Coordinates of C-alpha atoms in Angstrom, one line a residue:
Chain A
M1 CA 40.4 18.5 -30.4
P2 CA 41.3 22.0 -29.2
A3 CA 43.8 21.9 -26.4
E4 CA 41.6 23.7 -23.9
D5 CA 39.1 20.9 -24.1
R6 CA 41.6 18.6 -22.5
V7 CA 42.2 20.8 -19.5
V8 CA 40.9 19.1 -16.4
A9 CA 40.3 20.8 -13.1
P10 CA 43.5 21.0 -11.0
P11 CA 42.9 19.5 -7.5
S12 CA 42.9 22.9 -5.9
L13 CA 39.7 23.8 -7.7
L14 CA 37.9 20.7 -6.3
N15 CA 36.9 21.6 -2.8
P16 CA 33.3 20.4 -2.6
E17 CA 30.7 20.9 0.1
V18 CA 29.0 17.7 1.2
Y19 CA 25.4 17.6 2.3
D20 CA 23.3 14.8 3.6
C21 CA 20.2 13.7 1.6
G22 CA 18.9 11.5 4.4
E23 CA 21.3 8.9 5.9
S24 CA 21.7 6.9 2.7
A25 CA 22.8 9.6 0.2
I26 CA 25.0 12.7 0.0
L27 CA 25.1 15.6 -2.4
V28 CA 28.7 16.6 -3.3
D29 CA 28.4 20.2 -4.4
F30 CA 31.2 21.7 -6.5
G31 CA 29.8 25.3 -6.4
A32 CA 27.6 27.5 -8.5
G33 CA 27.7 27.9 -12.2
Y34 CA 28.9 25.7 -15.1
S35 CA 32.6 25.3 -15.8
K36 CA 33.8 22.8 -18.3
S37 CA 36.7 21.6 -16.2
I38 CA 34.6 21.1 -13.1
S39 CA 31.9 19.3 -15.1
L40 CA 34.5 16.9 -16.6
A41 CA 36.0 16.4 -13.2
I42 CA 32.5 15.5 -11.7
L43 CA 32.0 12.9 -14.5
Q44 CA 35.5 11.4 -13.9
I45 CA 34.9 11.1 -10.1
S46 CA 31.5 9.5 -10.9
E47 CA 33.2 7.0 -13.2
R48 CA 35.9 6.3 -10.6
L49 CA 33.3 5.5 -7.9
H50 CA 31.5 3.3 -10.4
G51 CA 34.7 1.3 -11.0
S52 CA 35.9 1.3 -7.5
H53 CA 33.9 -1.7 -6.1
L54 CA 33.6 0.2 -2.9
E55 CA 31.4 -2.0 -0.8
G56 CA 28.1 -0.3 0.1
Y57 CA 28.3 2.2 -2.7
R58 CA 25.1 2.1 -4.8
E59 CA 25.2 4.6 -7.5
S60 CA 25.9 8.2 -8.4
I61 CA 24.1 10.9 -10.4
P62 CA 26.4 13.4 -12.0
A63 CA 24.9 16.8 -12.6
V64 CA 26.3 20.0 -14.0
T65 CA 27.8 21.3 -10.7
S66 CA 27.3 18.4 -8.3
L67 CA 27.4 14.6 -7.8
T68 CA 24.7 12.8 -5.8
I69 CA 25.8 9.5 -4.3
S70 CA 23.6 6.9 -2.8
Y71 CA 25.1 4.2 -0.4
D72 CA 24.1 1.8 2.3
P73 CA 25.2 3.4 5.6
L74 CA 24.9 0.0 7.3
V75 CA 27.8 -1.2 5.1
L76 CA 29.8 1.9 4.2
S77 CA 30.3 4.8 6.6
K78 CA 29.8 8.3 5.4
E79 CA 33.3 9.1 6.6
R80 CA 34.8 6.3 4.3
L81 CA 32.7 7.4 1.4
V82 CA 33.7 11.1 1.8
A83 CA 37.4 10.0 2.1
A84 CA 37.1 8.1 -1.2
I85 CA 35.7 11.2 -2.9
E86 CA 38.4 13.4 -1.4
S87 CA 41.0 11.0 -2.6
A88 CA 39.4 11.0 -6.1
C89 CA 39.5 14.8 -6.0
A90 CA 43.1 14.9 -4.8
T91 CA 44.5 12.5 -7.3
P92 CA 45.4 14.1 -10.6
L93 CA 42.5 13.4 -12.9
G94 CA 44.6 13.4 -16.1
T95 CA 42.8 13.7 -19.3
G96 CA 40.4 10.9 -18.5
A97 CA 39.0 8.2 -20.6
A98 CA 38.6 8.7 -24.3
S99 CA 35.7 11.0 -25.0
R100 CA 33.3 9.9 -27.8
L101 CA 32.2 12.3 -30.5
W102 CA 28.8 11.8 -32.1
I103 CA 27.6 13.4 -35.2
I104 CA 23.8 13.7 -35.0
P105 CA 21.9 14.3 -38.2
C106 CA 19.2 17.0 -37.8
V107 CA 16.4 18.3 -39.9
Y108 CA 16.2 22.0 -38.9
G109 CA 13.0 24.1 -38.9
G110 CA 9.6 23.5 -40.5
A111 CA 7.4 20.9 -38.9
S112 CA 10.5 19.3 -37.4
G113 CA 11.5 22.4 -35.6
P114 CA 8.5 24.7 -35.2
D115 CA 10.2 27.2 -32.9
L116 CA 13.3 27.8 -35.1
G117 CA 11.6 30.9 -36.7
D118 CA 11.0 32.6 -33.3
I119 CA 14.5 31.8 -32.1
A120 CA 16.1 33.1 -35.3
R121 CA 14.0 36.4 -35.1
A122 CA 15.1 36.9 -31.4
A123 CA 18.7 36.5 -32.5
R124 CA 18.3 38.7 -35.6
L125 CA 19.3 35.9 -37.8
S126 CA 17.8 34.0 -40.7
E127 CA 16.5 30.5 -39.9
T128 CA 19.4 29.0 -41.9
E129 CA 21.9 31.1 -40.0
A130 CA 20.4 30.1 -36.6
A131 CA 20.5 26.5 -37.6
G132 CA 24.1 26.9 -38.8
L133 CA 25.1 28.5 -35.5
H134 CA 23.5 25.6 -33.6
A135 CA 25.4 23.1 -35.8
S136 CA 28.7 25.0 -35.4
E137 CA 29.3 24.1 -31.8
T138 CA 30.7 20.9 -30.3
Y139 CA 28.6 20.2 -27.2
V140 CA 29.5 18.2 -24.1
V141 CA 27.0 15.9 -22.3
S142 CA 27.1 17.3 -18.8
M143 CA 24.4 15.1 -17.3
L144 CA 21.4 12.9 -18.1
G145 CA 18.1 13.4 -16.4
F146 CA 14.4 14.3 -16.9
L147 CA 13.8 11.1 -18.9
P148 CA 15.8 8.0 -19.6
G149 CA 18.5 9.0 -22.1
F150 CA 17.8 12.7 -22.0
A151 CA 21.2 14.3 -22.3
Y152 CA 21.8 17.9 -21.3
L153 CA 24.3 19.3 -23.8
V154 CA 26.0 22.4 -22.5
E155 CA 27.3 25.6 -24.0
L156 CA 24.8 26.6 -26.5
P157 CA 26.0 29.7 -28.4
E158 CA 25.1 32.9 -26.6
R159 CA 22.9 34.3 -29.4
L160 CA 20.6 31.3 -29.3
R161 CA 19.9 31.4 -25.5
V162 CA 16.3 32.0 -24.5
P163 CA 14.3 31.1 -21.4
R164 CA 12.0 28.0 -21.4
R165 CA 8.6 28.5 -23.0
A166 CA 6.0 30.0 -20.6
T167 CA 3.6 27.2 -21.3
P168 CA 5.1 23.8 -21.8
R169 CA 3.8 21.6 -24.7
A170 CA 1.8 18.6 -23.7
R171 CA 3.4 16.4 -26.3
I172 CA 6.9 16.7 -27.8
P173 CA 7.8 13.9 -30.4
A174 CA 10.7 11.6 -29.7
G175 CA 13.8 12.8 -31.6
S176 CA 12.9 16.5 -31.2
I177 CA 16.0 18.7 -30.9
A178 CA 15.4 21.5 -28.5
I179 CA 17.0 24.4 -26.8
A180 CA 16.5 26.3 -23.5
A181 CA 18.8 28.7 -21.6
D182 CA 22.4 27.6 -22.2
M183 CA 21.6 24.1 -23.2
T184 CA 20.4 21.9 -26.1
A185 CA 19.0 18.4 -25.9
I186 CA 17.3 15.6 -27.9
Y187 CA 14.0 14.2 -26.5
P188 CA 14.5 10.4 -26.3
L189 CA 10.8 9.7 -25.9
E190 CA 7.5 11.5 -26.5
S191 CA 6.9 13.6 -23.5
P192 CA 5.6 16.9 -22.3
G193 CA 8.2 19.7 -22.2
G194 CA 9.0 23.4 -22.1
W195 CA 12.0 23.6 -24.4
H196 CA 12.0 25.3 -27.8
L197 CA 11.9 22.8 -30.7
I198 CA 14.3 23.7 -33.5
G199 CA 14.8 20.3 -35.3
W200 CA 14.4 16.6 -35.4
T201 CA 16.7 13.6 -35.7
P202 CA 15.8 10.0 -36.9
V203 CA 18.5 8.6 -34.6
P204 CA 17.0 7.0 -31.6
M205 CA 18.6 8.1 -28.3
W206 CA 17.9 4.9 -26.5
D207 CA 16.6 1.8 -28.3
M208 CA 16.1 -0.3 -25.2
A209 CA 15.1 -3.4 -27.2
R210 CA 18.7 -3.5 -28.5
R211 CA 20.9 -1.7 -26.1
D212 CA 21.2 -1.5 -22.3
E213 CA 22.6 2.0 -22.3
P214 CA 21.7 5.2 -24.0
L215 CA 23.4 6.5 -27.1
L216 CA 24.9 9.5 -25.3
R217 CA 26.8 9.0 -22.0
P218 CA 27.9 11.7 -19.6
G219 CA 31.1 13.2 -21.0
D220 CA 30.4 12.4 -24.6
R221 CA 30.7 15.2 -27.2
V222 CA 28.0 15.9 -29.8
R223 CA 27.9 17.9 -33.1
F224 CA 24.8 18.3 -35.2
R225 CA 24.8 18.0 -39.0
A226 CA 22.0 19.6 -41.0
I227 CA 20.2 17.2 -43.3
D228 CA 17.2 17.6 -45.6
A229 CA 13.9 15.7 -45.5
G230 CA 15.1 13.3 -48.2
E231 CA 18.2 12.2 -46.2
S232 CA 16.1 12.1 -43.0
E233 CA 13.7 9.5 -44.7
T234 CA 16.7 7.4 -45.9
L235 CA 18.2 7.4 -42.4
R236 CA 14.9 6.6 -40.8
A237 CA 14.6 3.5 -43.0
R238 CA 18.2 2.5 -42.1
V239 CA 17.4 2.9 -38.4
A240 CA 14.4 0.6 -38.8
E241 CA 16.8 -2.0 -40.2
G242 CA 19.0 -1.6 -37.2
W243 CA 21.5 1.0 -38.3
M244 CA 23.0 3.2 -35.6
P245 CA 25.6 5.9 -35.9
K246 CA 29.1 5.1 -34.6
P247 CA 31.0 7.4 -32.4
E248 CA 34.4 8.8 -33.4
D249 CA 36.6 8.2 -30.4
V250 CA 38.7 11.2 -29.4
A251 CA 41.7 10.2 -27.4
Chain B
M1 CA -1.8 -22.2 -22.8
R2 CA 0.7 -20.9 -20.3
P3 CA -0.5 -20.8 -16.7
A4 CA -1.4 -17.2 -15.9
L5 CA -3.4 -14.8 -13.8
T6 CA -5.7 -13.1 -16.3
I7 CA -7.0 -9.6 -15.7
V8 CA -10.8 -9.6 -15.9
E9 CA -11.1 -6.0 -14.7
P10 CA -7.9 -3.9 -14.3
G11 CA -9.2 -1.5 -11.6
F12 CA -7.2 1.6 -10.9
A13 CA -3.4 1.9 -11.7
A14 CA -2.3 -1.7 -10.9
T15 CA 1.2 -2.4 -12.1
I16 CA 4.0 -5.0 -11.8
Q17 CA 6.7 -3.9 -9.3
D18 CA 9.8 -5.3 -7.7
R19 CA 12.5 -3.5 -5.7
G20 CA 13.3 -1.3 -8.7
R21 CA 16.3 -0.6 -11.0
E22 CA 19.5 0.3 -9.2
G23 CA 22.4 1.8 -11.1
W24 CA 20.7 3.5 -14.0
Q25 CA 20.0 6.9 -12.6
R26 CA 23.1 8.4 -14.1
F27 CA 21.4 7.7 -17.5
G28 CA 18.2 9.3 -16.4
V29 CA 16.3 6.1 -15.6
P30 CA 14.3 6.4 -12.3
V31 CA 14.6 3.7 -9.7
S32 CA 10.8 2.8 -9.8
G33 CA 9.9 -0.3 -7.7
A34 CA 7.4 -0.9 -4.9
L35 CA 5.9 2.2 -3.1
D36 CA 6.0 0.0 0.0
P37 CA 9.0 -2.4 -0.3
E38 CA 8.3 -3.8 3.2
A39 CA 4.8 -5.0 2.2
L40 CA 6.2 -6.3 -1.1
A41 CA 8.7 -8.4 0.9
A42 CA 6.0 -9.7 3.2
A43 CA 3.7 -10.8 0.3
N44 CA 6.7 -12.6 -1.3
I45 CA 7.8 -14.2 1.9
L46 CA 4.3 -15.6 2.4
A47 CA 4.3 -16.9 -1.1
G48 CA 7.7 -18.6 -0.6
N49 CA 9.5 -16.2 -2.9
A50 CA 12.6 -14.1 -2.6
P51 CA 11.5 -10.8 -0.8
D52 CA 12.3 -8.6 -3.8
S53 CA 10.5 -10.6 -6.4
A54 CA 8.0 -8.9 -8.8
A55 CA 4.4 -8.7 -7.5
I56 CA 1.2 -6.9 -8.5
E57 CA 0.9 -3.5 -6.9
V58 CA -2.7 -2.5 -6.2
M59 CA -3.5 1.2 -5.8
G60 CA -7.2 1.4 -6.2
A61 CA -10.6 -0.4 -6.4
G62 CA -11.9 -2.7 -9.1
L63 CA -9.1 -5.3 -9.8
R64 CA -10.5 -8.8 -10.7
L65 CA -8.2 -11.7 -11.7
R66 CA -9.1 -15.1 -13.1
V67 CA -6.9 -18.1 -12.3
D68 CA -5.9 -19.7 -15.6
A69 CA -3.7 -22.4 -14.0
E70 CA -4.5 -25.6 -12.3
S71 CA -3.8 -24.0 -9.0
V72 CA -1.7 -21.2 -7.5
T73 CA -0.7 -20.1 -4.0
L74 CA -1.2 -16.4 -3.5
A75 CA -0.5 -13.9 -0.7
V76 CA -1.6 -10.3 -0.2
A77 CA 0.2 -7.8 2.1
G78 CA 0.1 -4.1 2.7
C79 CA -2.9 -1.8 3.3
A80 CA -5.3 -4.6 2.4
A81 CA -8.7 -6.0 3.2
P82 CA -9.9 -9.6 2.6
V83 CA -10.0 -10.8 -1.0
R84 CA -13.3 -12.2 -2.3
I85 CA -13.0 -15.5 -4.2
E86 CA -15.8 -16.1 -6.6
R87 CA -16.5 -19.7 -7.6
E88 CA -19.6 -21.7 -8.6
R89 CA -20.0 -23.3 -5.2
A90 CA -19.2 -21.7 -1.9
P91 CA -17.6 -18.3 -2.6
S92 CA -15.1 -17.5 0.1
S93 CA -12.6 -14.9 1.2
A94 CA -8.9 -14.9 1.9
E95 CA -7.4 -12.6 4.5
P96 CA -4.3 -10.5 3.9
L97 CA -1.0 -11.8 5.4
R98 CA -2.1 -15.4 5.0
S99 CA -1.2 -17.5 1.9
F100 CA -4.1 -19.2 0.2
M101 CA -4.6 -21.5 -2.8
A102 CA -6.8 -20.5 -5.7
H103 CA -7.9 -22.9 -8.5
R104 CA -8.5 -22.8 -12.2
G105 CA -11.5 -20.7 -13.2
E106 CA -11.9 -18.9 -9.9
V107 CA -12.2 -15.2 -10.1
L108 CA -10.5 -13.2 -7.3
R109 CA -12.1 -9.8 -6.5
F110 CA -9.6 -7.5 -4.9
P111 CA -10.8 -4.8 -2.5
P112 CA -9.4 -1.2 -2.7
P113 CA -6.5 -0.5 -0.4
K114 CA -7.7 -0.1 3.2
N115 CA -6.4 2.7 5.5
G116 CA -3.6 3.4 3.1
A117 CA -2.4 3.7 -0.5
V118 CA -1.2 0.3 -1.7
Y119 CA -0.9 -3.4 -1.3
Y120 CA 0.8 -6.3 -3.1
I121 CA -0.3 -9.7 -4.6
A122 CA 2.5 -12.2 -4.8
A123 CA 2.2 -15.6 -6.5
A124 CA 4.3 -18.6 -5.3
G125 CA 7.1 -19.2 -7.8
G126 CA 6.7 -15.7 -9.2
F127 CA 5.6 -14.2 -12.5
A128 CA 7.3 -15.0 -15.8
I129 CA 8.1 -11.4 -16.8
S130 CA 11.3 -10.2 -18.6
A131 CA 13.5 -7.9 -16.7
V132 CA 14.4 -4.5 -18.4
L133 CA 17.6 -3.0 -17.2
G134 CA 17.7 -5.5 -14.3
S135 CA 14.2 -5.0 -13.0
R136 CA 10.6 -6.0 -13.7
S137 CA 9.3 -2.8 -12.3
T138 CA 6.9 -0.8 -14.4
Y139 CA 7.8 2.8 -15.2
T140 CA 4.9 4.0 -17.3
R141 CA 6.4 7.3 -18.4
A142 CA 9.1 5.6 -20.4
R143 CA 7.1 2.4 -21.0
L144 CA 9.6 0.3 -19.2
G145 CA 9.2 -3.1 -17.4
G146 CA 6.1 -4.9 -16.2
I147 CA 3.6 -5.7 -18.9
E148 CA 4.5 -3.5 -21.9
G149 CA 5.6 -0.7 -19.5
R150 CA 2.0 0.2 -18.7
V151 CA -0.7 -0.2 -16.1
L152 CA -2.5 -3.6 -16.2
R153 CA -5.5 -3.8 -18.4
A154 CA -8.3 -6.2 -19.1
G155 CA -7.2 -9.3 -20.9
D156 CA -3.6 -9.2 -19.8
A157 CA -2.3 -12.7 -18.9
I158 CA 0.4 -12.4 -16.3
A159 CA 2.3 -15.6 -16.8
L160 CA 3.1 -17.7 -13.8
M161 CA 6.4 -19.6 -13.4
R162 CA 4.4 -22.5 -11.9
G163 CA 1.2 -24.1 -13.2
T164 CA 0.4 -26.0 -10.0
A165 CA 0.6 -24.8 -6.4
P166 CA 2.9 -26.8 -4.2
G167 CA 1.1 -28.8 -1.5
A168 CA 2.5 -26.7 1.3
P169 CA 0.1 -25.7 4.1
P170 CA -1.0 -22.1 4.2
L171 CA 1.1 -19.7 6.2
L172 CA 0.4 -16.5 8.1
L173 CA 2.6 -13.6 9.1
D174 CA 2.1 -11.4 12.2
A175 CA 3.0 -7.9 10.9
R176 CA 1.3 -4.6 10.3
F177 CA 1.8 -2.2 7.4
D178 CA -0.1 0.9 8.5
A179 CA 0.0 4.3 7.0
P180 CA 2.1 6.5 9.3
E181 CA 0.9 9.5 11.3
K182 CA 4.4 10.8 11.5
L183 CA 7.5 10.6 9.3
R184 CA 11.0 11.3 10.5
V185 CA 13.2 13.6 8.4
M186 CA 16.7 15.0 8.3
R187 CA 17.5 18.5 7.1
G188 CA 17.7 18.6 3.4
P189 CA 20.7 19.4 1.1
N190 CA 19.2 22.9 0.2
A191 CA 18.1 23.8 3.7
D192 CA 19.8 27.3 3.3
Y193 CA 17.0 28.2 0.7
F194 CA 14.5 28.2 3.5
T195 CA 13.7 30.4 6.5
E196 CA 13.8 29.0 10.1
R197 CA 10.0 29.7 10.0
A198 CA 9.7 27.2 7.2
F199 CA 11.3 24.5 9.3
D200 CA 8.9 25.5 12.2
S201 CA 6.0 25.1 9.8
L202 CA 7.2 21.8 8.4
L203 CA 7.8 20.3 11.8
G204 CA 4.8 21.9 13.5
A205 CA 1.8 21.6 11.3
A206 CA 0.1 18.6 9.7
Y207 CA 0.2 18.2 5.9
T208 CA -2.5 16.6 3.9
V209 CA -1.9 14.3 0.9
A210 CA -3.5 15.9 -2.2
P211 CA -5.3 13.8 -4.8
A212 CA -2.9 14.8 -7.6
S213 CA -0.2 12.5 -6.0
D214 CA 1.1 9.6 -8.0
R215 CA 4.1 7.2 -8.0
M216 CA 6.4 10.1 -8.7
G217 CA 5.6 12.1 -5.6
L218 CA 3.1 12.8 -2.8
R219 CA 1.8 16.4 -3.2
L220 CA 1.3 17.7 0.3
E221 CA -0.9 20.6 1.3
G222 CA -0.4 22.7 4.4
T223 CA 1.4 25.8 5.6
A224 CA 3.5 27.2 2.8
L225 CA 7.2 26.9 3.4
D226 CA 8.9 30.3 3.2
R227 CA 12.0 30.8 1.1
A228 CA 15.1 32.6 2.4
K229 CA 16.2 33.1 -1.2
P230 CA 14.4 32.7 -4.4
G231 CA 15.1 30.7 -7.5
E232 CA 16.0 27.2 -8.3
V233 CA 19.1 25.2 -7.7
S234 CA 21.3 24.0 -10.5
P235 CA 19.7 20.6 -11.4
Q236 CA 20.9 18.0 -8.9
G237 CA 20.4 14.3 -8.5
T238 CA 17.2 13.5 -6.5
T239 CA 16.9 10.9 -3.7
A240 CA 14.1 8.8 -2.2
G241 CA 12.0 10.7 0.3
A242 CA 13.3 14.1 -0.6
L243 CA 10.8 16.9 0.2
Q244 CA 11.2 19.3 -2.7
V245 CA 9.5 22.7 -2.6
P246 CA 8.2 24.4 -5.8
P247 CA 7.6 28.1 -5.8
D248 CA 4.1 27.7 -4.3
G249 CA 5.7 26.5 -1.0
Q250 CA 3.8 23.2 -0.9
P251 CA 6.2 20.3 -0.5
I252 CA 6.3 17.2 -2.7
L253 CA 7.6 14.0 -1.2
L254 CA 9.6 12.2 -3.9
L255 CA 8.6 8.5 -4.5
P256 CA 10.1 5.7 -6.6
D257 CA 9.1 7.1 -10.0
R258 CA 10.7 10.5 -9.3
Q259 CA 12.8 12.1 -12.0
T260 CA 16.5 11.4 -11.4
T261 CA 17.4 15.1 -11.4
G262 CA 15.5 18.3 -10.3
G263 CA 16.0 21.9 -9.6
Y264 CA 13.5 22.6 -6.8
P265 CA 15.3 23.1 -3.5
R266 CA 14.9 20.3 -1.0
I267 CA 14.1 21.3 2.6
A268 CA 14.3 17.8 4.2
T269 CA 14.6 14.1 3.4
V270 CA 12.4 11.4 4.9
I271 CA 14.8 8.9 6.5
G272 CA 15.3 5.4 5.0
A273 CA 13.6 3.6 7.9
D274 CA 10.3 5.6 7.1
I275 CA 10.4 5.5 3.2
A276 CA 8.2 2.4 3.0
A277 CA 5.7 4.0 5.4
A278 CA 5.7 7.1 3.3
G279 CA 4.6 5.0 0.3
R280 CA 1.5 3.9 2.2
L281 CA 0.1 7.5 2.5
A282 CA -3.2 7.9 0.5
A283 CA -4.9 11.0 -0.7
G284 CA -6.7 12.8 2.1
M285 CA -4.5 11.4 4.8
A286 CA -2.7 13.8 7.2
V287 CA 1.0 13.4 8.1
R288 CA 3.4 15.2 10.4
F289 CA 7.2 15.4 10.3
A290 CA 9.7 15.1 13.1
E291 CA 13.4 16.0 12.7
V292 CA 16.1 13.5 13.6
G293 CA 19.9 13.5 13.3
R294 CA 22.0 11.3 11.0
E295 CA 23.1 8.9 13.8
E296 CA 19.6 8.2 14.9
A297 CA 18.5 7.8 11.2
V298 CA 21.2 5.1 10.7
A299 CA 20.3 3.4 14.0
V300 CA 16.6 3.1 13.1
L301 CA 17.5 2.0 9.6
K302 CA 19.5 -0.8 11.1
A303 CA 16.7 -1.9 13.4
R304 CA 14.2 -1.8 10.4
A305 CA 16.6 -3.9 8.2
E306 CA 16.9 -6.4 11.0
W307 CA 13.2 -6.6 11.5
L308 CA 12.7 -7.1 7.7
A309 CA 15.4 -9.8 7.6
A310 CA 13.7 -11.7 10.5
L311 CA 10.2 -11.6 8.8
A312 CA 10.7 -15.0 7.2
S313 CA 11.3 -16.5 10.6
C314 CA 8.0 -15.1 11.8
L315 CA 5.9 -17.3 9.4
R316 CA 3.5 -19.6 11.2
P317 CA 1.2 -22.3 9.8
A318 CA -2.3 -21.0 9.2
P319 CA -5.4 -22.9 10.6
D320 CA -6.2 -25.3 7.8
H321 CA -10.0 -25.1 7.9
A322 CA -11.7 -23.2 5.1
I323 CA -12.2 -19.5 5.6
T324 CA -15.7 -18.6 4.6
A325 CA -17.2 -15.2 4.4
E326 CA -19.6 -16.1 7.2
R327 CA -16.8 -17.0 9.5
L328 CA -14.8 -13.8 8.6
L329 CA -17.8 -11.7 9.4
G330 CA -18.1 -13.4 12.8
E331 CA -14.5 -12.9 13.7
N332 CA -12.5 -10.0 15.0
L333 CA -9.7 -10.0 12.4
I334 CA -7.6 -7.4 14.2
G335 CA -7.3 -9.0 17.6
G336 CA -4.2 -11.0 18.2
V337 CA -2.2 -9.3 15.4
T338 CA 0.9 -7.8 16.8
S339 CA 2.9 -4.8 15.6
G340 CA 5.6 -7.1 14.2
E341 CA 8.3 -5.1 15.9
I342 CA 11.0 -7.1 17.6

């Protein structure tokens, strides 16, 4: 892992604004714009709160630049909750827990990724080059949202960045790999959506019959590996038999 | 065959709901759960269940259930009218907020919600439904929970934990679950995206619930809320009761099936004490908003929680004579019902 990936925000950078979302939740806002170090710090603070057994804490939703925390104000005062967050911000965050690295197989282009041609033309690349560029980056899961198990993977290469489609599609198949703005994602379920479809993976993002958590968790890393239709069919059959990729733990 | 309530006609958008899934929003899973958790609690308390147990949430007309068990004690609470019980001899009715026994082969015809959006049917002993991620609540968008993660349909057999009703006498509960005329709000986390005039509009004018509303959110129509600055916020976690404002300026009040994150700025948040009431608002109803501070919001939440905790002690034995349609028609059902506030 490159050294810069391990840099975590120094405490001086973490000076969040706190806003009420009603009396039972707060938004902790770490400022505008994505920064890898802030994003990782948000995820670590969220994990700390989850593990803290702070009475009255309910749950938190990490986002790219903020953390939304719900709590029971009849049990936990806002002052105590904010103090716990400030203490989490002030304590050196270290390098955090081991981050998992997933290699996700992807069939690029064709019927699996009908928008790859447009994306490649806009970037003045061939489809193969555009797919290669997408597969060259190691992405970080900055947050989950939109749908159960929908992971927002940040830092799409600059040349592939395009705004969302003007008209969203009514039905995007589960497993579709898509891009929009500076992010890429994998649709865990069939759903409507406005992102550009560039590929498809046979790996299920959340098989709820078998697992009580999604494949990708906030803070995980993801790389895509181009596969052809034949390998896709083989993997699809293995998935049906219960196969799942295993993460490579990165200390 | 397992004892069950079988759907003869599904009606409109009936689902299984409990208090919802807590702790999964960081993985993108909405909370879901009852639109009106107070009415859910009342139905369950009348049925002798834990207040947060799974029940049938009724949102429209047309639901008919057949009793495929020797007998079952049922209770209805929320924005409800009397239930029609069809049987070979002497059809009858059962009032809301009063437990009643139904027997094998009887068909229960449920009315549409009355003066509100939603009510609940609880069965004594509860329904035998598997929990998904800790909850039996249905979230149709991801096909989670309830019966195959979808709205109920004809032929569904909702299995009962008990095949015979206990011999306990029927109970009634003095409580009201009315749709609100006013909801109290606190200023939202993105208040700086709006002009002061937008707050004047929100707190001054009435907003009407649009038909496009669903379990994700109430679409409100009224004076457009002016923006002080354009654009969206970086996606942030959403919360119950948030009033998010898309570019057209018409607010959407977020309900249990809301997405866990969103980028529309939020001008205000309905306070916790009024969240259940917000869930009662039906299309076409008008609602106003009043601003309160955090301390007041916590104080009224405490009062509301105490009222809910005391509901079980408000149960009274119901008169044991049969309730016939004729008698119901001859009686004033509203008189004598108190507000339930303590």
